[in-house]
Coordinates of C-alpha atoms in Angstrom, one line a residue:
Chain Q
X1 CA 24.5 -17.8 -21.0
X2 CA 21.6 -16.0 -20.2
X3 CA 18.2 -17.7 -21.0
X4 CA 14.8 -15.9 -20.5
X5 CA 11.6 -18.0 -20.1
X6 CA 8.0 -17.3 -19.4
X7 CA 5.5 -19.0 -17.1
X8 CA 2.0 -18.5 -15.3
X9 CA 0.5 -18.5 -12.0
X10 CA -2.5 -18.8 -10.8
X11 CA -4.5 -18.4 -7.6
X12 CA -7.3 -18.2 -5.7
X13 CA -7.5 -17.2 -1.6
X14 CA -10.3 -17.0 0.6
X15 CA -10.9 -14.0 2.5
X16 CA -11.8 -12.9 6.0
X17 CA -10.6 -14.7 8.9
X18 CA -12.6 -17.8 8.0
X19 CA -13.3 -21.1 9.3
X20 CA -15.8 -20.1 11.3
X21 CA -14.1 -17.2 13.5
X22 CA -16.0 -14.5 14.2
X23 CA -15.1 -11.8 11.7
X24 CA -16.7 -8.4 12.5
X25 CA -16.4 -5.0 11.4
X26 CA -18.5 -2.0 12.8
X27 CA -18.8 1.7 11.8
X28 CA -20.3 4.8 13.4
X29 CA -21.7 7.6 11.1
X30 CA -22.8 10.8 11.6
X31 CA -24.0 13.7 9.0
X32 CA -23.2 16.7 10.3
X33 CA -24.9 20.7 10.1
X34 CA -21.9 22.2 7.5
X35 CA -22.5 19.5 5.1
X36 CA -19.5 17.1 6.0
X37 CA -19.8 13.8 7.3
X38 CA -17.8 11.6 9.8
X39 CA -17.2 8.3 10.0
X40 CA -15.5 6.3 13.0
X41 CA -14.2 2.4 13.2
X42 CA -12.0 0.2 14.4
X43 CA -10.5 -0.3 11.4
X44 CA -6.7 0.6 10.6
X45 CA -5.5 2.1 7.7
X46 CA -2.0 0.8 7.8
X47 CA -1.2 2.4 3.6
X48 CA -3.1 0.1 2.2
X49 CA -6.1 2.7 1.8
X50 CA -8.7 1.8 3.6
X51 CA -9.5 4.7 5.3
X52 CA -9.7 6.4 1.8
X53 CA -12.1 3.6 0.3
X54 CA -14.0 4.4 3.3
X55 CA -14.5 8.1 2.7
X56 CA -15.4 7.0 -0.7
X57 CA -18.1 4.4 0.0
X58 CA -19.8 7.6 2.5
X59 CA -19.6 10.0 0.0
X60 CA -20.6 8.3 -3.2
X61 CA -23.9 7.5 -0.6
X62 CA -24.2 10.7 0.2
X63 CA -23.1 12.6 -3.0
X64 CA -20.2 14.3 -1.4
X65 CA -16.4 14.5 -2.2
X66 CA -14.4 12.1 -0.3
X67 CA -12.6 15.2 1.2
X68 CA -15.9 15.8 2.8
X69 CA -15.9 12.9 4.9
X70 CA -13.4 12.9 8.3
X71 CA -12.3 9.2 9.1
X72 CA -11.6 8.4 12.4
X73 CA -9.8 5.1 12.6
X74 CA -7.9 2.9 15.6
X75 CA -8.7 4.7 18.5
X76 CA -10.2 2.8 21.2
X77 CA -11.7 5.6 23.4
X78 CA -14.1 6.7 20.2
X79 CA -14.3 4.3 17.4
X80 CA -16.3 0.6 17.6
X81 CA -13.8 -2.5 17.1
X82 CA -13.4 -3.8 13.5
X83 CA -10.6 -6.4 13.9
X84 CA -7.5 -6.1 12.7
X85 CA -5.9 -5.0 9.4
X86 CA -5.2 -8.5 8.2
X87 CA -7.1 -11.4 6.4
X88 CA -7.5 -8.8 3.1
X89 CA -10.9 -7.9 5.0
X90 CA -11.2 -4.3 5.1
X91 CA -12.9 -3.1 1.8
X92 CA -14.8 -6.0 1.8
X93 CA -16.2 -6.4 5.7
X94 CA -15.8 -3.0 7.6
X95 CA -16.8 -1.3 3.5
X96 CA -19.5 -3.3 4.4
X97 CA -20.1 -1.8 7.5
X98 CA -19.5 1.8 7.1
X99 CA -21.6 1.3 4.0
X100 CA -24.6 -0.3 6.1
X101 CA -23.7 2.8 8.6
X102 CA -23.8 5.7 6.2
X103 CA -27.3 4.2 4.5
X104 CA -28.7 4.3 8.3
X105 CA -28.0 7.7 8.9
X106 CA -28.8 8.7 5.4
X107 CA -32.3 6.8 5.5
X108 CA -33.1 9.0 8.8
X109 CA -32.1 11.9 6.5
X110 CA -34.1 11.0 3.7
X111 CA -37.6 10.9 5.9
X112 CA -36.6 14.3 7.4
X113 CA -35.9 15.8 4.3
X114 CA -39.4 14.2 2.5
X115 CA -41.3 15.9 5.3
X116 CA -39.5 19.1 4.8
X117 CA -40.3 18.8 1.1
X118 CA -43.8 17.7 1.5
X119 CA -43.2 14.4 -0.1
X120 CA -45.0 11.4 0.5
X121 CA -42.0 9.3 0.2
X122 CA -38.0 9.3 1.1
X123 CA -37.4 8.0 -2.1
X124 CA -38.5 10.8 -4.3
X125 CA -35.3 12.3 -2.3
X126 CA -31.8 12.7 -3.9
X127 CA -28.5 13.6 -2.6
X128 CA -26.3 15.0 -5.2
X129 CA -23.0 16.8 -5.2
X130 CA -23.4 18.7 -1.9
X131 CA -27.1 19.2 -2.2
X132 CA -30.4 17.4 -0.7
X133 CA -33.9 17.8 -3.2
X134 CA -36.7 16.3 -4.8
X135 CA -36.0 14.1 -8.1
X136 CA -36.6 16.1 -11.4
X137 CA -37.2 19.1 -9.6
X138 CA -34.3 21.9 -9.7
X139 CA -36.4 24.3 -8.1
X140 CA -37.1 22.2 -4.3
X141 CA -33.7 21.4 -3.3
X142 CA -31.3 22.8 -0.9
X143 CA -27.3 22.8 0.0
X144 CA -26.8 19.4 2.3
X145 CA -25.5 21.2 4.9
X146 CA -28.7 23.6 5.7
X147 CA -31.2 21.1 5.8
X148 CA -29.0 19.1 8.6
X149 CA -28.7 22.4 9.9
X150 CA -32.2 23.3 10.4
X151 CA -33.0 19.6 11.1
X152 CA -30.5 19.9 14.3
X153 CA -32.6 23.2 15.4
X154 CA -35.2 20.9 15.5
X155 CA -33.5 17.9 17.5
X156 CA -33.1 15.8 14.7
X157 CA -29.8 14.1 14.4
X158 CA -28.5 11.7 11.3
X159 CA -26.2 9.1 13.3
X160 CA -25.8 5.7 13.3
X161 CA -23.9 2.9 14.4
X162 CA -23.7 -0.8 12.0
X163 CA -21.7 -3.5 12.0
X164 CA -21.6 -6.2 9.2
X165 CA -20.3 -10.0 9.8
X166 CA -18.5 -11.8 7.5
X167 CA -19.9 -15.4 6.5
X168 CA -18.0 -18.3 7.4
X169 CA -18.6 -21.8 8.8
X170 CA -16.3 -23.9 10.3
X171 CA -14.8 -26.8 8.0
X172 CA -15.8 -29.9 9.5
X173 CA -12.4 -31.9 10.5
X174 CA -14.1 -35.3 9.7
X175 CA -15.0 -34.7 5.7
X176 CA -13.3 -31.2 5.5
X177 CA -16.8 -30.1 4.5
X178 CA -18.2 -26.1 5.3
X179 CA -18.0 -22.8 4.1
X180 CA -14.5 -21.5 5.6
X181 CA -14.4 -18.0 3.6
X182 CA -16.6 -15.4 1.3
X183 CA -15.9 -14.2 -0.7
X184 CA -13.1 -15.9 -2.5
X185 CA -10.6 -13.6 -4.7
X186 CA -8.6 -14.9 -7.8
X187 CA -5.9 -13.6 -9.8
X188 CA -3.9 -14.7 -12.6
X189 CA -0.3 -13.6 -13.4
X190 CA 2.8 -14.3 -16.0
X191 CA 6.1 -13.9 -15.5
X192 CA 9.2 -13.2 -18.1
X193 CA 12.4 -14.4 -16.4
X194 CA 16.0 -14.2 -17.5
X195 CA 18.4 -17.0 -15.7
X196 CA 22.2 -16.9 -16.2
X197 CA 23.2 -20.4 -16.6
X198 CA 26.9 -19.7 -15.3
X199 CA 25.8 -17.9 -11.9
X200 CA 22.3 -18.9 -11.4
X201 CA 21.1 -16.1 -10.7
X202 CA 17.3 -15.0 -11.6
X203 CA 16.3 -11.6 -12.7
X204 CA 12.4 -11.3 -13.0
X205 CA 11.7 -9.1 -16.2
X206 CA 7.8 -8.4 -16.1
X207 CA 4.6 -9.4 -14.5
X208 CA 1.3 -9.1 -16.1
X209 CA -1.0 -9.3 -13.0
X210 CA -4.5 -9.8 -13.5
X211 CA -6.8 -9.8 -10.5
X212 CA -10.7 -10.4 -9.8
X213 CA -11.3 -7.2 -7.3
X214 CA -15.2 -7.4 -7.7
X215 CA -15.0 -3.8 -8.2
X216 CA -12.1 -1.6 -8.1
X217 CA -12.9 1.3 -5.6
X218 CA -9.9 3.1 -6.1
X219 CA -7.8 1.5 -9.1
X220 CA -4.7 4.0 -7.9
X221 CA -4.7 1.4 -4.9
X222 CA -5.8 -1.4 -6.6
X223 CA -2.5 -0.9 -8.7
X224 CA -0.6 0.0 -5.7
X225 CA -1.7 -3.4 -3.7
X226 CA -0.9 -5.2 -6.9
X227 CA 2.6 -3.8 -7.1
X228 CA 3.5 -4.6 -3.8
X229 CA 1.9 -7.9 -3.9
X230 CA 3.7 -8.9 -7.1
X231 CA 7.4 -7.2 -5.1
X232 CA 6.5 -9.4 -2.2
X233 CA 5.8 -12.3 -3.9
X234 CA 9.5 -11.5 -6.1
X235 CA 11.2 -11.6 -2.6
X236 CA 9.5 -14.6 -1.7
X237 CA 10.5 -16.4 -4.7
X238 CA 14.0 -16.0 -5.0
X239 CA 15.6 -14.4 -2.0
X240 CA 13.7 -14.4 1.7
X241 CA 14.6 -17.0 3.7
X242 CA 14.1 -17.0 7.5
X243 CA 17.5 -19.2 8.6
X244 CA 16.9 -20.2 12.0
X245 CA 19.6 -22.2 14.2
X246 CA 18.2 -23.9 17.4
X247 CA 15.5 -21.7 17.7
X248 CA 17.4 -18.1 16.5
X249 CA 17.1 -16.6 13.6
X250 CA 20.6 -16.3 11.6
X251 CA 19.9 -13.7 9.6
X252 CA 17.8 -10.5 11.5
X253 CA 18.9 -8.1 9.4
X254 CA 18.4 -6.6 5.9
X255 CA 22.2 -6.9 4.8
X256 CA 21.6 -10.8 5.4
X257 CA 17.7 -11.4 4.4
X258 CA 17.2 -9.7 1.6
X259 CA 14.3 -7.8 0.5
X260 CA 13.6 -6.7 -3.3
X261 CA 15.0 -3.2 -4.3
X262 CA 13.5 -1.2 -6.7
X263 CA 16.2 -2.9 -9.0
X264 CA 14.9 -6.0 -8.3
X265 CA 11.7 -5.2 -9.3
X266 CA 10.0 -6.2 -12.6
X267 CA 7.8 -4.3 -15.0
X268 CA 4.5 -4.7 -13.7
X269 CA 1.4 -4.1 -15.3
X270 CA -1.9 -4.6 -13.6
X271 CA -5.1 -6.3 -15.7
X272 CA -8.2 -5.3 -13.1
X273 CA -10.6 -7.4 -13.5
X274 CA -14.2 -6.6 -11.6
X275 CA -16.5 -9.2 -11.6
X276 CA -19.2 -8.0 -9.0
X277 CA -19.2 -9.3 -5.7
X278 CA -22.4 -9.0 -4.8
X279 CA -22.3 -9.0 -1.0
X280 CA -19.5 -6.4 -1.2
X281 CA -19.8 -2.9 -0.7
X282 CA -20.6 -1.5 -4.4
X283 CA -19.5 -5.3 -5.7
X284 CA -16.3 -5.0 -4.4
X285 CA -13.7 -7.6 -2.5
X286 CA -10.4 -7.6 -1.3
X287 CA -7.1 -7.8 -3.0
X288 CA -4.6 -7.5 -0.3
X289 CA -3.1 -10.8 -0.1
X290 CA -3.9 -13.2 -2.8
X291 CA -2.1 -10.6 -5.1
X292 CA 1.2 -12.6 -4.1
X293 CA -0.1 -15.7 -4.5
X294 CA 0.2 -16.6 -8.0
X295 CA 3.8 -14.5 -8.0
X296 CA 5.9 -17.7 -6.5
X297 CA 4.6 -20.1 -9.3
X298 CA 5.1 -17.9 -11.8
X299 CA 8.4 -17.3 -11.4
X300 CA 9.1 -20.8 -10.6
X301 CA 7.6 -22.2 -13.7
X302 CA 9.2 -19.3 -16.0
X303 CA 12.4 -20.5 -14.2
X304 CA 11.3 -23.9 -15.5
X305 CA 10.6 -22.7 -18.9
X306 CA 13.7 -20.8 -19.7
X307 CA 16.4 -23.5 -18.6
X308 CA 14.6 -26.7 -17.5
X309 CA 14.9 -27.3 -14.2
X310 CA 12.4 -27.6 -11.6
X311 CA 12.7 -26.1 -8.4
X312 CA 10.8 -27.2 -5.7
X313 CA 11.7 -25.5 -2.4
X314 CA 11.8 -21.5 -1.9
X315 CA 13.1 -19.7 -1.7
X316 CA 14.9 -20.5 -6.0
X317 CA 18.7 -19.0 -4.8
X318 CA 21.3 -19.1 -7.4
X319 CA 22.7 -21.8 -5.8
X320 CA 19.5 -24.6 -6.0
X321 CA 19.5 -23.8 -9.7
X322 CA 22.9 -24.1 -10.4
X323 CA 22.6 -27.4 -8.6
X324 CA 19.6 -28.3 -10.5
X325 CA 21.4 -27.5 -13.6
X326 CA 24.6 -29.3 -13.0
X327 CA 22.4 -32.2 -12.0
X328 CA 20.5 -32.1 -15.1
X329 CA 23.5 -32.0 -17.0
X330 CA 24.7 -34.9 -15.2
X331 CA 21.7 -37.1 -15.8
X332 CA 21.3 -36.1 -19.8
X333 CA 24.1 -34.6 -20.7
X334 CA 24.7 -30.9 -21.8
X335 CA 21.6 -30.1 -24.2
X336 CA 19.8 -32.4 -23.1
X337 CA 16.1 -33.2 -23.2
X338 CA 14.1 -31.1 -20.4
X339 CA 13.2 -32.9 -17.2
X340 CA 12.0 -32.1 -14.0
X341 CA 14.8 -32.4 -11.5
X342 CA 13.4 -31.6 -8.1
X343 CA 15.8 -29.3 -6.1
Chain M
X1 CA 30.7 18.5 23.3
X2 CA 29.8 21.7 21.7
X3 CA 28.8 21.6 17.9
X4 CA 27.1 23.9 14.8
X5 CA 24.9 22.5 12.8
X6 CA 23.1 23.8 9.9
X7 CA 20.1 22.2 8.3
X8 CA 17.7 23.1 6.2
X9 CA 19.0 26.5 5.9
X10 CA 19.0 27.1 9.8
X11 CA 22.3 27.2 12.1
X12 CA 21.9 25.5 15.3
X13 CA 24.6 25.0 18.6
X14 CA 23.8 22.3 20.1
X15 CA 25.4 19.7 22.9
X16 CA 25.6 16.2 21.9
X17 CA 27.4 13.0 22.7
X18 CA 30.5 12.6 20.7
X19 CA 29.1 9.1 19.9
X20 CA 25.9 10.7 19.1
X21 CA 24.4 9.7 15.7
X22 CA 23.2 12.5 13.5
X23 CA 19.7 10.6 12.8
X24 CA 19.1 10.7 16.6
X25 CA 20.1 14.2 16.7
X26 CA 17.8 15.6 14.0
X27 CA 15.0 13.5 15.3
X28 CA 15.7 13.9 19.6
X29 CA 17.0 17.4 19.7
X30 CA 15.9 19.2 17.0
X31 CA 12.5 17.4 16.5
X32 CA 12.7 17.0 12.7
X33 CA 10.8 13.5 13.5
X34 CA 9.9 13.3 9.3
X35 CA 13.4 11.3 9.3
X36 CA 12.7 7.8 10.0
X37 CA 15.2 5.5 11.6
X38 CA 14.6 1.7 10.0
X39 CA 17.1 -0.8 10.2
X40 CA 19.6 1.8 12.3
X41 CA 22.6 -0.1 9.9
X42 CA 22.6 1.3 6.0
X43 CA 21.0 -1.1 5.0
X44 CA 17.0 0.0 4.3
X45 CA 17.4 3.5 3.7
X46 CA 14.5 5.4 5.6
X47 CA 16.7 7.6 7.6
X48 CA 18.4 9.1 4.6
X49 CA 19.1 12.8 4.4
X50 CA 21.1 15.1 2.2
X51 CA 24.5 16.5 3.4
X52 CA 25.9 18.4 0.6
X53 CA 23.0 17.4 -1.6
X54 CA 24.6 13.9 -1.7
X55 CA 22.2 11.3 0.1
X56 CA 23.4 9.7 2.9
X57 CA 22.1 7.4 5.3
X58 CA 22.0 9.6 8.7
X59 CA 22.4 6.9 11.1
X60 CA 26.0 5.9 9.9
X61 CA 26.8 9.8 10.4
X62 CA 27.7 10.8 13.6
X63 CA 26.4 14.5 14.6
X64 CA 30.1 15.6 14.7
X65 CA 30.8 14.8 11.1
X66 CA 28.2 16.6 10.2
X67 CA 29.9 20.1 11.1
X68 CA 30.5 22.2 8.5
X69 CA 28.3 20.7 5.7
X70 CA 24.6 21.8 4.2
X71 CA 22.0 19.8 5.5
X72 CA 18.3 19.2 3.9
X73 CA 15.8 16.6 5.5
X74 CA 12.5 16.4 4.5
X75 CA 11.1 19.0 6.4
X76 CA 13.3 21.4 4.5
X77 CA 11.8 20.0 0.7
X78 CA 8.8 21.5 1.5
X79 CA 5.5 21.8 3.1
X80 CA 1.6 21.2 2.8
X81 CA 1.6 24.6 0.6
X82 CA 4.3 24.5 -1.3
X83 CA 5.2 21.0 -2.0
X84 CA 8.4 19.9 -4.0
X85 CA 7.3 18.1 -7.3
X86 CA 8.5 14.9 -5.8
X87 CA 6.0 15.5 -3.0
X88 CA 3.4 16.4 -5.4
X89 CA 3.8 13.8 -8.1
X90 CA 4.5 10.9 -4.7
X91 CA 0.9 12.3 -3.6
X92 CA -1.0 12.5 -6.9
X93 CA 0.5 8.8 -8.0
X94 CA -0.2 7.1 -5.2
X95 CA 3.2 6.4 -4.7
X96 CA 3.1 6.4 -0.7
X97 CA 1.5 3.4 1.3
X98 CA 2.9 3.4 4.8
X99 CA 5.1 6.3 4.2
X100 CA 7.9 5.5 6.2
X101 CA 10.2 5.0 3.4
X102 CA 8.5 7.8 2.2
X103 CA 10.9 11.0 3.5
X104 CA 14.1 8.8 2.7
X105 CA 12.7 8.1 -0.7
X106 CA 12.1 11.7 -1.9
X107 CA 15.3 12.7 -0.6
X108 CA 17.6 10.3 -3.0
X109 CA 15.4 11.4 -5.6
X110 CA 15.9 15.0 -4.9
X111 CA 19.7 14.1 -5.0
X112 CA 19.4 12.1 -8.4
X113 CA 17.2 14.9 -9.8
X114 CA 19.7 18.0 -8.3
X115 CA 22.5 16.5 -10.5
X116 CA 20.7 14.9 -13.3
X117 CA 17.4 16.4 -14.5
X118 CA 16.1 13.7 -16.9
X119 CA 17.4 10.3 -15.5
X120 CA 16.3 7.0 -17.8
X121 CA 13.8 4.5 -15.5
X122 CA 17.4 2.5 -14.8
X123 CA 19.1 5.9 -13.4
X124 CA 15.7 6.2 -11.0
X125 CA 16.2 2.5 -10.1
X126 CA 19.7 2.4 -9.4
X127 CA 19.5 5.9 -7.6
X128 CA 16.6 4.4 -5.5
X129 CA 18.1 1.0 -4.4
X130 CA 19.5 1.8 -1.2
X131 CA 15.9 2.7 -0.2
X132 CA 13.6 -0.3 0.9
X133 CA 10.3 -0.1 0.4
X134 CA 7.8 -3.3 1.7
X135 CA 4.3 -2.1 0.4
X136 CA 4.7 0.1 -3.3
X137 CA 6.4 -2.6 -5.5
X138 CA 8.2 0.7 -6.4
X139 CA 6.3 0.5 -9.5
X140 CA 4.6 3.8 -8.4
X141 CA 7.5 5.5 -6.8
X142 CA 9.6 5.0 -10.2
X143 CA 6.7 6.7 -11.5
X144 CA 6.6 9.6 -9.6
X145 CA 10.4 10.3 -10.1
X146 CA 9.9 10.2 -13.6
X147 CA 6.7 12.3 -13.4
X148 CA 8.7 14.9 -11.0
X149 CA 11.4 15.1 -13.3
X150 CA 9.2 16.2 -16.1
X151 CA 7.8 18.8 -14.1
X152 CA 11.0 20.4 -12.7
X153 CA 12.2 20.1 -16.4
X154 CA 9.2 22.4 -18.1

C-alpha cells in the first residue's frame, strides 16, 4: 500500500568559516576610460554564481549593466586571495569586498567628476545607466566612459583594492561561550512523501523551501541554490551512503552510491524570504549550504507521518523502513497505534 | 587501425587504437573537448553524444563502432550566434551551474525533442535520468526542456 505523509524541517547554519578562523575576502577594482569596469578576486565561481553577483554588486554601484563589468576570478598571478568557495561565504564576505572595492574607486570618481562639474561636493554626483552628472540637472552630465577618459589624460585613475573580514570569535571550550559565525541563515521546508509499505521504498513528492537570503541578488540563483540544495539533501536522506570496509570505500562508483536523478527529484518550489542582513552587501547573506539542511528532517518526519515509523539513522533505505515497519507491527500489531520505533 | 568518422556533418580518417573509446577520440583527436567524460562507466551521463540521433553514452562506444553512423556532439547543436533553443532556454533559465553535465544534458534533450516535440514533465524526466547532475536540483533543467520545446513547437 502506498501511504503519503507530510512533515517539516527546519534550520538554521552559521556562515563563514567561523570559530574564530580568519575568514577574508579581497577585491581589486578599476573603472576604466570606455565606460566598463573590472573587477579581480580570489574568489571562485564554481556555478554557484558568484562571479555574476559580483558583476551585479559593481554595477548597480556604478549604474552600469552587469555585462559592463569583466570579472576576473582564481588566478593567482593577478587577482588578491579570497579563500575558498566553501563555508556559503561568497555573496556575503568577498560581496562585501568587491562592494567596499567598487565604492573606493567610485568615491575617487565622484571628487574628480565634482571638480569637473564645479560642484562643491561629490555627493551632488550621480551615476546612472552609463552616464556620470549632477543630480536634477539633465543638462551637466556626460557618458561614464568620457569623463574617465579625460580624467586618465590627466593622470587620474579610479582603482582600488579592499578587502572585508568576516566576524567571528572563537567559542570558548570551557563554557562553549563566543560568537563562532555572522551572519546566521535560516530556512524552513515541507515535504510530501509517498512510502510503499510492501517495498519500503520512499518517493519524495514536493518541497516547499523557504529560505531567509537577507536579500536575494539574483532570485534565478537563489532558486537554482535552492534546487540543488533541496536534490542534495533528497540524496542524503534516502540513498547516499559512504560504505567503507577497513579503511576503503565499497562503493566508489555511481552504479553503487547513488545520487538523485531528475526522476528522483521532487516538485520544488522556492519561498524567498529577504530579511536584510545588514552587514551584507545590499542586505544580503548566503544560501549555499543551509539550503540542505532542513531537507533530511523533513523527509524523515513526513516518512514518520505517512506510516509511523521513526527512522533514526541516514541514510532512510527501503530496507530500515521495512524493518521498522515489520517491527512496529510486531510490537502492536497490524494497525496499530503510532510509535516511535528507532531504526 | 584506419577508420571514417563523421560528426557533426564532417567526415574525418583518422588512426586509432582498436580499444580506443569514441569519447577519447572526439575529445584527444578531434578536440571537440565540449564532451565531458564523468564517471567513464554509463553511469552519470556527461559524455553523452548522439549517434543516429539516439543518445548514447560515448565512453561505452568504442571509435570503431562508430563507423558508419551520424554523429552530433555539442559543438555541432550550435554556437554563441546561433544557439539551439535548448542552449537558449538552458542559458536564459538558469539552468546551468557547473556546466559539466551541461553538453550531455542538452544532447538527450535534443534526442527526446527530435522524436517527440511536446513531451509531458514525466517524458523530460525519464528522458533525462541517465544524466547526473550535482548542483541544478534539475528543477531548472526540466524547465528549460519544457521551455525549448515550446519554442521549437511555434
Amino acid at each position: 500500500m502506498k501511504k503519503r505523509g507530510i512533515g517539516l524541517g527546519c534550520g538554521w547554519y552559521g556562515t563563514g568559516y567561523g570559530n574564530g578562523f580568519p575568514d577574508v575576502s579581497s577585491a581589486f577594482v578599476e573603472i576604466h576610460d570606455d565606460g566598463s569596469a573590472t573587477v579581480s578576486t580570489g574568489a571562485v565561481d564554481v556555478g554557484q554564481g558568484s562571479s555574476t553577483v559580483f558583476a551585479q554588486i559593481a554595477a548597480e554601484e556604478l549604474g552600469l549593466e552587469p555585462q559592463d563589468i569583466t570579472v576576473i576570478t582564481g588566478d593567482t598571478d593577478t587577482t588578491p586571495d579570497s579563500g575558498t568557495s566553501a563555508a556559503t561565504r561568497h555573496t556575503y564576505n568577498t560581496g562585501n569586498a568587491v562592494l567596499k572595492a567598487v565604492r573606493e574607486a567610485k568615491e575617487r570618481l565622484l571628487d574628480h567628476a565634482a571638480h569637473e562639474f564645479s560642484c562643491t561636493s561629490a555627493q551632488g554626483i550621480e551615476l546612472k545607466e552609463g552616464w556620470i552628472g549632477v543630480i536634477g540637472d539633465p543638462s551637466r552630465r556626460q557618458p561614464l566612459a568620457d569623463m574617465v577618459f579625460q580624467a586618465r589624460l590627466h593622470g587620474e585613475r579610479f582603482i582600488s583594492a579592499e578587502s572585508s573580514t568576516a566576524r567571528t570569535t572563537p567559542v570558548d571550550r570551557e563554557n562553549g561561550q563566543g560568537a563562532p559565525y555572522w551572519p546566521y541563515a535560516f530556512g524552513a521546508q515541507v515535504a510530501e512523501v509517498e512510502v510503499d509499505t510492501e517495498t519500503g521504498l520512499v518517493q519524495v513528492l514536493r518541497i516547499i523551501a523557504a529560505h531567509d537570503v537577507g536579500r536575494a541578488i539574483n532570485p534565478t540563483q537563489v532558486e537554482g541554490q535552492i534546487a540543488g540544495a533541496v536534490a542534495q539533501g533528497v540524496g542524503y536522506a534516502l540513498m547516499e551512503e559512504v560504505e567503507l570496509h577497513e579503511g576503503v570505500i565499497k562503493n566508489p562508483a555511481f552504479s553503487s552510491y547513488l545520487i538523485p536523478t531528475a526522476l528522483d527529484v521532487p516538485n520544488i518550489q522556492t519561498i524567498i524570504v529577504e530579511e536584510e542582513e545588514i552587514t551584507g552587501p545590499y542586505g544580503a547573506k548566503g544560501l549555499g549550504e543551509p539550503a540542505m539542511v532542513p531537507t533530511l528532517a523533513a523527509v524523515v518526519n513526513a516518512i514518520y507521518d505517512a506510516v509511523g515509523v521513526r527512522i533514526t539513522s541516514l541514510p532512510a533505505t527501503p530496507e530500515k523502513i521495512l524493518a521498522a515497519l515489520v517491527e512496529k507491527e510486531r510490537t502492536f500489531g497490524e494497525g496499530g497505534m503510532r510509535q516511535n520505533i528507532d531504526s | 587501425m584506419n577508420i571514417e568518422l563523421r560528426v557533426n556533418e564532417q567526415d574525418f580518417r583518422l588512426v586509432v587504437e582498436p580499444d580506443e573509446r569514441l569519447l577519447d577520440v572526439l575529445r584527444n583527436r578531434l578536440g571537440l573537448i565540449g564532451t565531458k567524460e564523468g564517471c567513464g562507466e554509463g553511469e552519470c551521463g556527461a559524455c553523452t553524444i548522439l549517434m543516429d540521433g539516439k543518445a548514447v553514452n560515448s565512453c561505452l562506444v568504442l571509435a570503431a563502432q562508430a563507423v558508419g553512423h551520424e554523429l552530433m556532439t555539442i559543438e555541432g547543436v550550435g554556437d554563441r550566434l546561433h544557439p539551439h533553443p535548448l542552449q537558449k532556454s538552458f542559458v536564459e533559465l538558469g539552468a546551468v551551474q557547473c556546466g559539466f553535465c551541461t553538453p550531455g544534458m542538452i544532447l538527450s534533450a535534443k534526442a527526446l525533442l527530435d522524436r517527440n516535440s511536446q513531451p509531458s514533465e514525466e517524458e523530460i524526466k525519464e528522458a533525462m535520468s541517465g544524466n547526473l547532475c550535482r548542483c541544478t536540483g534539475y528543477d531548472k533543467i526540466v524547465k528549460a526542456v519544457q521551455r525549448a520545446a515550446e519554442e521549437v513547437a511555434r
